[in-house]
Amino acid sequence: EITVPTLICWGRHDGVFPVSLAQDTYDKLGTVEEDKRLRIFEHSAHSPNYEEPKTFANEVINFISTYSNN
């Protein structure tokens, strides 16, 4: 039922939610293909925002910039 622009961030080595669930989660979004993004963080487990903070921040900033009115 989600149809808004969506960024999914997932750690490759997540022991809580395995990366195998990432694509399934992405596919189940109702958001149109061009407005959703799946980003797998190769050097992270469950918390890419702590494990790869600069890469994570850049990904979020780029995603938000796509939809901002600036």
Backbone as XML, in Angstrom:
<?xml version="1.0"?>
<chain id="A" units="angstrom">
  <residue number="1" name="GLU">
    <atom name="N" x="0.808" y="-1.200" z="0.000"/>
    <atom name="CA" x="0.000" y="0.000" z="0.000"/>
    <atom name="C" x="0.851" y="1.264" z="0.000"/>
  </residue>
  <residue number="2" name="ILE">
    <atom name="N" x="2.143" y="1.115" z="0.166"/>
    <atom name="CA" x="3.034" y="2.274" z="0.149"/>
    <atom name="C" x="3.237" y="2.707" z="-1.294"/>
  </residue>
  <residue number="3" name="THR">
    <atom name="N" x="2.997" y="3.984" z="-1.570"/>
    <atom name="CA" x="3.117" y="4.487" z="-2.940"/>
    <atom name="C" x="3.961" y="5.746" z="-3.040"/>
  </residue>
  <residue number="4" name="VAL">
    <atom name="N" x="4.545" y="6.185" z="-1.950"/>
    <atom name="CA" x="5.379" y="7.384" z="-1.953"/>
    <atom name="C" x="6.823" y="7.002" z="-2.293"/>
  </residue>
  <residue number="5" name="PRO">
    <atom name="N" x="7.643" y="7.967" z="-2.721"/>
    <atom name="CA" x="9.048" y="7.670" z="-2.964"/>
    <atom name="C" x="9.671" y="7.014" z="-1.725"/>
  </residue>
  <residue number="6" name="THR">
    <atom name="N" x="10.425" y="5.943" z="-1.961"/>
    <atom name="CA" x="10.935" y="5.144" z="-0.850"/>
    <atom name="C" x="12.374" y="4.727" z="-1.099"/>
  </residue>
  <residue number="7" name="LEU">
    <atom name="N" x="13.186" y="4.898" z="-0.082"/>
    <atom name="CA" x="14.565" y="4.421" z="-0.083"/>
    <atom name="C" x="14.668" y="3.312" z="0.953"/>
  </residue>
  <residue number="8" name="ILE">
    <atom name="N" x="15.076" y="2.129" z="0.524"/>
    <atom name="CA" x="15.307" y="1.012" z="1.439"/>
    <atom name="C" x="16.805" y="0.837" z="1.575"/>
  </residue>
  <residue number="9" name="CYS">
    <atom name="N" x="17.295" y="0.907" z="2.798"/>
    <atom name="CA" x="18.713" y="0.709" z="3.086"/>
    <atom name="C" x="18.871" y="-0.600" z="3.854"/>
  </residue>
  <residue number="10" name="TRP">
    <atom name="N" x="19.758" y="-1.467" z="3.374"/>
    <atom name="CA" x="19.872" y="-2.806" z="3.943"/>
    <atom name="C" x="21.338" y="-3.190" z="4.049"/>
  </residue>
  <residue number="11" name="GLY">
    <atom name="N" x="21.721" y="-3.755" z="5.165"/>
    <atom name="CA" x="23.085" y="-4.238" z="5.341"/>
    <atom name="C" x="23.254" y="-5.637" z="4.780"/>
  </residue>
  <residue number="12" name="ARG">
    <atom name="N" x="24.287" y="-5.840" z="4.005"/>
    <atom name="CA" x="24.568" y="-7.138" z="3.391"/>
    <atom name="C" x="24.687" y="-8.252" z="4.433"/>
  </residue>
  <residue number="13" name="HIS">
    <atom name="N" x="25.195" y="-7.922" z="5.619"/>
    <atom name="CA" x="25.496" y="-8.927" z="6.638"/>
    <atom name="C" x="24.543" y="-8.863" z="7.829"/>
  </residue>
  <residue number="14" name="ASP">
    <atom name="N" x="23.327" y="-8.390" z="7.580"/>
    <atom name="CA" x="22.326" y="-8.249" z="8.638"/>
    <atom name="C" x="21.904" y="-9.628" z="9.148"/>
  </residue>
  <residue number="15" name="GLY">
    <atom name="N" x="22.116" y="-9.865" z="10.442"/>
    <atom name="CA" x="21.726" y="-11.121" z="11.052"/>
    <atom name="C" x="20.303" y="-11.111" z="11.582"/>
  </residue>
  <residue number="16" name="VAL">
    <atom name="N" x="19.676" y="-9.953" z="11.617"/>
    <atom name="CA" x="18.300" y="-9.824" z="12.090"/>
    <atom name="C" x="17.337" y="-10.012" z="10.921"/>
  </residue>
  <residue number="17" name="PHE">
    <atom name="N" x="17.553" y="-9.249" z="9.854"/>
    <atom name="CA" x="16.756" y="-9.342" z="8.639"/>
    <atom name="C" x="17.709" y="-9.647" z="7.487"/>
  </residue>
  <residue number="18" name="PRO">
    <atom name="N" x="17.792" y="-10.893" z="7.081"/>
    <atom name="CA" x="18.756" y="-11.284" z="6.035"/>
    <atom name="C" x="18.555" y="-10.497" z="4.745"/>
  </residue>
  <residue number="19" name="VAL">
    <atom name="N" x="19.649" y="-10.270" z="4.062"/>
    <atom name="CA" x="19.613" y="-9.508" z="2.820"/>
    <atom name="C" x="18.703" y="-10.171" z="1.782"/>
  </residue>
  <residue number="20" name="SER">
    <atom name="N" x="18.452" y="-11.445" z="1.929"/>
    <atom name="CA" x="17.534" y="-12.121" z="0.997"/>
    <atom name="C" x="16.124" y="-11.531" z="1.047"/>
  </residue>
  <residue number="21" name="LEU">
    <atom name="N" x="15.779" y="-10.854" z="2.126"/>
    <atom name="CA" x="14.461" y="-10.217" z="2.249"/>
    <atom name="C" x="14.407" y="-8.836" z="1.589"/>
  </residue>
  <residue number="22" name="ALA">
    <atom name="N" x="15.557" y="-8.286" z="1.264"/>
    <atom name="CA" x="15.610" y="-6.923" z="0.732"/>
    <atom name="C" x="14.853" y="-6.788" z="-0.582"/>
  </residue>
  <residue number="23" name="GLN">
    <atom name="N" x="15.124" y="-7.661" z="-1.530"/>
    <atom name="CA" x="14.458" y="-7.570" z="-2.834"/>
    <atom name="C" x="12.969" y="-7.830" z="-2.705"/>
  </residue>
  <residue number="24" name="ASP">
    <atom name="N" x="12.597" y="-8.762" z="-1.856"/>
    <atom name="CA" x="11.179" y="-9.051" z="-1.638"/>
    <atom name="C" x="10.462" y="-7.826" z="-1.077"/>
  </residue>
  <residue number="25" name="THR">
    <atom name="N" x="11.096" y="-7.161" z="-0.130"/>
    <atom name="CA" x="10.529" y="-5.939" z="0.448"/>
    <atom name="C" x="10.358" y="-4.877" z="-0.633"/>
  </residue>
  <residue number="26" name="TYR">
    <atom name="N" x="11.402" y="-4.690" z="-1.416"/>
    <atom name="CA" x="11.373" y="-3.722" z="-2.516"/>
    <atom name="C" x="10.241" y="-4.037" z="-3.492"/>
  </residue>
  <residue number="27" name="ASP">
    <atom name="N" x="10.152" y="-5.302" z="-3.885"/>
    <atom name="CA" x="9.146" y="-5.715" z="-4.864"/>
    <atom name="C" x="7.715" y="-5.517" z="-4.371"/>
  </residue>
  <residue number="28" name="LYS">
    <atom name="N" x="7.501" y="-5.601" z="-3.080"/>
    <atom name="CA" x="6.150" y="-5.479" z="-2.525"/>
    <atom name="C" x="5.681" y="-4.036" z="-2.365"/>
  </residue>
  <residue number="29" name="LEU">
    <atom name="N" x="6.586" y="-3.083" z="-2.527"/>
    <atom name="CA" x="6.188" y="-1.676" z="-2.457"/>
    <atom name="C" x="5.270" y="-1.337" z="-3.626"/>
  </residue>
  <residue number="30" name="GLY">
    <atom name="N" x="4.252" y="-0.541" z="-3.370"/>
    <atom name="CA" x="3.361" y="-0.084" z="-4.427"/>
    <atom name="C" x="3.906" y="1.112" z="-5.178"/>
  </residue>
  <residue number="31" name="THR">
    <atom name="N" x="5.018" y="1.623" z="-4.723"/>
    <atom name="CA" x="5.660" y="2.780" z="-5.345"/>
    <atom name="C" x="6.105" y="2.427" z="-6.757"/>
  </residue>
  <residue number="32" name="VAL">
    <atom name="N" x="5.941" y="3.354" z="-7.689"/>
    <atom name="CA" x="6.388" y="3.108" z="-9.059"/>
    <atom name="C" x="7.908" y="2.934" z="-9.078"/>
  </residue>
  <residue number="33" name="GLU">
    <atom name="N" x="8.378" y="2.146" z="-10.026"/>
    <atom name="CA" x="9.787" y="1.754" z="-10.106"/>
    <atom name="C" x="10.756" y="2.937" z="-10.024"/>
  </residue>
  <residue number="34" name="GLU">
    <atom name="N" x="10.447" y="4.022" z="-10.738"/>
    <atom name="CA" x="11.376" y="5.155" z="-10.770"/>
    <atom name="C" x="11.415" y="5.945" z="-9.462"/>
  </residue>
  <residue number="35" name="ASP">
    <atom name="N" x="10.485" y="5.677" z="-8.548"/>
    <atom name="CA" x="10.451" y="6.398" z="-7.272"/>
    <atom name="C" x="10.827" y="5.535" z="-6.069"/>
  </residue>
  <residue number="36" name="LYS">
    <atom name="N" x="11.400" y="4.384" z="-6.327"/>
    <atom name="CA" x="11.861" y="3.562" z="-5.205"/>
    <atom name="C" x="13.279" y="3.095" z="-5.484"/>
  </residue>
  <residue number="37" name="ARG">
    <atom name="N" x="14.026" y="2.956" z="-4.411"/>
    <atom name="CA" x="15.431" y="2.587" z="-4.523"/>
    <atom name="C" x="15.788" y="1.614" z="-3.414"/>
  </residue>
  <residue number="38" name="LEU">
    <atom name="N" x="16.541" y="0.595" z="-3.771"/>
    <atom name="CA" x="17.068" y="-0.365" z="-2.807"/>
    <atom name="C" x="18.574" y="-0.212" z="-2.794"/>
  </residue>
  <residue number="39" name="ARG">
    <atom name="N" x="19.119" y="0.082" z="-1.627"/>
    <atom name="CA" x="20.569" y="0.258" z="-1.487"/>
    <atom name="C" x="21.081" y="-0.779" z="-0.505"/>
  </residue>
  <residue number="40" name="ILE">
    <atom name="N" x="21.932" y="-1.687" z="-0.987"/>
    <atom name="CA" x="22.567" y="-2.691" z="-0.132"/>
    <atom name="C" x="23.930" y="-2.145" z="0.288"/>
  </residue>
  <residue number="41" name="PHE">
    <atom name="N" x="24.168" y="-2.087" z="1.577"/>
    <atom name="CA" x="25.445" y="-1.628" z="2.114"/>
    <atom name="C" x="26.336" y="-2.839" z="2.338"/>
  </residue>
  <residue number="42" name="GLU">
    <atom name="N" x="27.391" y="-2.932" z="1.556"/>
    <atom name="CA" x="28.236" y="-4.118" z="1.504"/>
    <atom name="C" x="29.055" y="-4.363" z="2.766"/>
  </residue>
  <residue number="43" name="HIS">
    <atom name="N" x="29.301" y="-3.343" z="3.555"/>
    <atom name="CA" x="30.151" y="-3.477" z="4.745"/>
    <atom name="C" x="29.363" y="-3.286" z="6.036"/>
  </residue>
  <residue number="44" name="SER">
    <atom name="N" x="28.075" y="-3.589" z="5.993"/>
    <atom name="CA" x="27.217" y="-3.361" z="7.152"/>
    <atom name="C" x="26.408" y="-4.602" z="7.497"/>
  </residue>
  <residue number="45" name="ALA">
    <atom name="N" x="25.996" y="-4.624" z="8.748"/>
    <atom name="CA" x="25.062" y="-5.641" z="9.222"/>
    <atom name="C" x="23.694" y="-4.960" z="9.365"/>
  </residue>
  <residue number="46" name="HIS">
    <atom name="N" x="23.205" y="-4.833" z="10.597"/>
    <atom name="CA" x="21.860" y="-4.315" z="10.821"/>
    <atom name="C" x="21.777" y="-2.787" z="10.864"/>
  </residue>
  <residue number="47" name="SER">
    <atom name="N" x="22.906" y="-2.102" z="10.964"/>
    <atom name="CA" x="22.859" y="-0.646" z="11.164"/>
    <atom name="C" x="23.818" y="0.094" z="10.233"/>
  </residue>
  <residue number="48" name="PRO">
    <atom name="N" x="23.515" y="0.157" z="8.950"/>
    <atom name="CA" x="24.423" y="0.856" z="8.050"/>
    <atom name="C" x="24.600" y="2.334" z="8.395"/>
  </residue>
  <residue number="49" name="ASN">
    <atom name="N" x="23.628" y="2.911" z="9.081"/>
    <atom name="CA" x="23.778" y="4.317" z="9.492"/>
    <atom name="C" x="24.919" y="4.491" z="10.493"/>
  </residue>
  <residue number="50" name="TYR">
    <atom name="N" x="25.263" y="3.451" z="11.258"/>
    <atom name="CA" x="26.400" y="3.493" z="12.181"/>
    <atom name="C" x="27.643" y="2.865" z="11.579"/>
  </residue>
  <residue number="51" name="GLU">
    <atom name="N" x="27.469" y="1.846" z="10.768"/>
    <atom name="CA" x="28.597" y="1.074" z="10.247"/>
    <atom name="C" x="29.233" y="1.695" z="9.006"/>
  </residue>
  <residue number="52" name="GLU">
    <atom name="N" x="28.453" y="2.422" z="8.235"/>
    <atom name="CA" x="28.945" y="3.146" z="7.061"/>
    <atom name="C" x="28.296" y="4.533" z="7.034"/>
  </residue>
  <residue number="53" name="PRO">
    <atom name="N" x="28.556" y="5.348" z="8.072"/>
    <atom name="CA" x="27.796" y="6.594" z="8.225"/>
    <atom name="C" x="27.908" y="7.575" z="7.063"/>
  </residue>
  <residue number="54" name="LYS">
    <atom name="N" x="29.083" y="7.739" z="6.498"/>
    <atom name="CA" x="29.221" y="8.704" z="5.396"/>
    <atom name="C" x="28.495" y="8.225" z="4.148"/>
  </residue>
  <residue number="55" name="THR">
    <atom name="N" x="28.648" y="6.959" z="3.832"/>
    <atom name="CA" x="27.971" y="6.404" z="2.665"/>
    <atom name="C" x="26.464" y="6.444" z="2.858"/>
  </residue>
  <residue number="56" name="PHE">
    <atom name="N" x="26.015" y="6.095" z="4.062"/>
    <atom name="CA" x="24.591" y="6.125" z="4.374"/>
    <atom name="C" x="24.043" y="7.550" z="4.245"/>
  </residue>
  <residue number="57" name="ALA">
    <atom name="N" x="24.736" y="8.504" z="4.841"/>
    <atom name="CA" x="24.286" y="9.903" z="4.793"/>
    <atom name="C" x="24.215" y="10.398" z="3.353"/>
  </residue>
  <residue number="58" name="ASN">
    <atom name="N" x="25.219" y="10.085" z="2.558"/>
    <atom name="CA" x="25.208" y="10.508" z="1.158"/>
    <atom name="C" x="24.037" y="9.900" z="0.396"/>
  </residue>
  <residue number="59" name="GLU">
    <atom name="N" x="23.739" y="8.655" z="0.669"/>
    <atom name="CA" x="22.615" y="7.991" z="0.002"/>
    <atom name="C" x="21.290" y="8.674" z="0.356"/>
  </residue>
  <residue number="60" name="VAL">
    <atom name="N" x="21.117" y="8.975" z="1.632"/>
    <atom name="CA" x="19.884" y="9.634" z="2.081"/>
    <atom name="C" x="19.789" y="11.044" z="1.510"/>
  </residue>
  <residue number="61" name="ILE">
    <atom name="N" x="20.881" y="11.780" z="1.556"/>
    <atom name="CA" x="20.892" y="13.148" z="1.017"/>
    <atom name="C" x="20.556" y="13.141" z="-0.469"/>
  </residue>
  <residue number="62" name="ASN">
    <atom name="N" x="21.165" y="12.235" z="-1.218"/>
    <atom name="CA" x="20.890" y="12.154" z="-2.664"/>
    <atom name="C" x="19.436" y="11.803" z="-2.938"/>
  </residue>
  <residue number="63" name="PHE">
    <atom name="N" x="18.894" y="10.884" z="-2.150"/>
    <atom name="CA" x="17.495" y="10.496" z="-2.334"/>
    <atom name="C" x="16.567" y="11.673" z="-2.041"/>
  </residue>
  <residue number="64" name="ILE">
    <atom name="N" x="16.795" y="12.350" z="-0.924"/>
    <atom name="CA" x="15.958" y="13.497" z="-0.565"/>
    <atom name="C" x="16.093" y="14.613" z="-1.598"/>
  </residue>
  <residue number="65" name="SER">
    <atom name="N" x="17.300" y="14.838" z="-2.065"/>
    <atom name="CA" x="17.530" y="15.892" z="-3.056"/>
    <atom name="C" x="16.723" y="15.657" z="-4.333"/>
  </residue>
  <residue number="66" name="THR">
    <atom name="N" x="16.523" y="14.407" z="-4.666"/>
    <atom name="CA" x="15.744" y="14.061" z="-5.853"/>
    <atom name="C" x="14.317" y="14.583" z="-5.752"/>
  </residue>
  <residue number="67" name="TYR">
    <atom name="N" x="13.805" y="14.634" z="-4.536"/>
    <atom name="CA" x="12.391" y="14.991" z="-4.332"/>
    <atom name="C" x="12.175" y="16.343" z="-3.644"/>
  </residue>
  <residue number="68" name="SER">
    <atom name="N" x="13.245" y="17.064" z="-3.395"/>
    <atom name="CA" x="13.093" y="18.383" z="-2.765"/>
    <atom name="C" x="12.741" y="19.431" z="-3.820"/>
  </residue>
  <residue number="69" name="ASN">
    <atom name="N" x="12.214" y="20.524" z="-3.378"/>
    <atom name="CA" x="11.814" y="21.601" z="-4.291"/>
    <atom name="C" x="12.890" y="22.663" z="-4.450"/>
  </residue>
  <residue number="70" name="ASN">
    <atom name="N" x="14.104" y="22.345" z="-4.114"/>
    <atom name="CA" x="15.202" y="23.337" z="-4.214"/>
    <atom name="C" x="15.598" y="23.595" z="-5.633"/>
  </residue>
</chain>
